[in-house]
Phi, psi and omega in degrees: 000132180290169185291312187300317180291324178294323178292325183287316179297320185293331187298345177284346182243338184237090182304328179269032180296334173307331190264001185276144181288154168316310189295318181289319181301319176303310178302322185279331173299321182280316190259341188243325193299316177301306182304318175298323184287319177304306183310315182301319173307327185260009171079027186253133183270150165294132186246150178234179173094190187288154185273137176282168171300318183299311180294319178301318178292326176285333176289321178298323180291332180289322175292320186291321177297320180295320175301315185286322179298320192259326184091004175291132193267019165191148181297329189290319177302321188289317188262350187219058181296337180290345179276344178234078180303332183286330183257007190297319187296315184291319182297317182299319178303314175299325178287327181287314184303321183265007183053064186299330180294308180306312191286326174297330183263007187301124170081016181229111187285067181218162177296139189301317187300320184287326173286330177290316180296328180285320171302321189280332175289321177300314191266353191278103179299344176278000170282342187231060181261000178080192179297152179280140179276171162313311184294317176300314181302311180296320178294324173301317188290325179287321176292326181295314178300326181275324190249002182065220187253041174278088186283342175297302175314305179302316187294326186290317189291329187260354184057041169239172180286153170318316184286319183297324180274333179290316178294316178295317176298324176303318176290326191264351196283346180211171180294114184257141183271125189248008181276189179294149181284138179282167172292327178294322181282331172297319181301317169303317177299311173302317175293328182289311179302308175311311178307312189281329178290323175300326176286323179291315178294320182295324170291318185272321189207089179307322190289336178289345188288336181292330174299314174303321183287336187289337189216142174251016181245213200289325189309322183295334181286338185272062187222141190295330179290347181290345176245015172272208182291130175230158178284079190287342172294325176290320172295326179295322179297322180283329172293315181081329185245010181217140176274179194304316187296322177289322178304316186292311181310306181301321184292317181301312183300318179292316184298314182306309180300313174302303183293333175270359179043044168086001179297137175271079186299328187250039171245143170063207174297328182295324182286320176297305181306322177296318179298325181293314184296323181296316180293314178303313189286323180291324173296321181294338177291339183054030184284140178262358178203150189300331179290338185280350185273137178274090186293325175304312175303309184300341191290339176289339177299331182240001174130170185282086184229160178294157182303320180296333180288313173299320173300327179287315180303321179297308181303317166304318182297316183289324184289331186274331188253326182260113180296136180053045179294337178292337183276348187261150176277164177310312186293327184288317178302318181289319180292326172302306184303320185294312183290313184262310190285320188291323169294330177289324175290315182302316182287330178292330175295000000 
């Protein structure tokens, strides 16, 4: 299949396919296109976003079955073959002979690459090492001075995952302020977000950039895209005095204030009605796992607010209202809120 045809056929399943590189399109045409068509026949749509518990269990099942089929003695050897140079050739041969790509993605309507990355995250023992000690933090700083931002190299030296060492270094590389945000810091954050959004809009849709250029005041902020994926580590560097997670939390706080225009959604009767709407909408989704919920769409239940705002309010609601909530599944928590808490809130309203 030629490249243009592959891209055209994949567009039915992946709307953003135009932004995918040619090399990735070739791989997806071979690994994913037939799978996607089979799922379509079954009435199953291709999914993106967070993996559900059901999908995680399927990945675990697929990996365990492949290990049993090939005799490879651990998931770490299968998914992190470079850590075992003496077994590398044998493992690669077994993966080819037994169609590793097809087996690992069986029963999961997602691109193979995303399934593979998820499996690596699930089965990497270096992801579950707990908090960094003072000694590890000092070692991380030394390795970064030696190897720069080669997180793959540093992760191998420290027996931590790539993401873990990159994010931890982001937090400790400079003196971080944990107090209230100053006006100067907030303005730096606003400028940093505006700068990366200007670049993002210019790349994705040059015509929309004119809207951003027309105003240096609030209208540019009132766009749904502004609380989607942003390069937070880059924004952290531009702010200078806060690490990426603080920047993200502050940005969500700013958006909530801007988008609600100062409304106190969770005060008085407005607060009661918002909680009632939230519980009802969650119950109507019939979701088995939090990752199955479309939080962006759900935000309309309580007002035009960022998804993080809605998720935070749901967390407080379950913690304050559902006994032993940590022992319950997501659907059990929703059922309890619907059956027990909802009538109480409606009566109070």
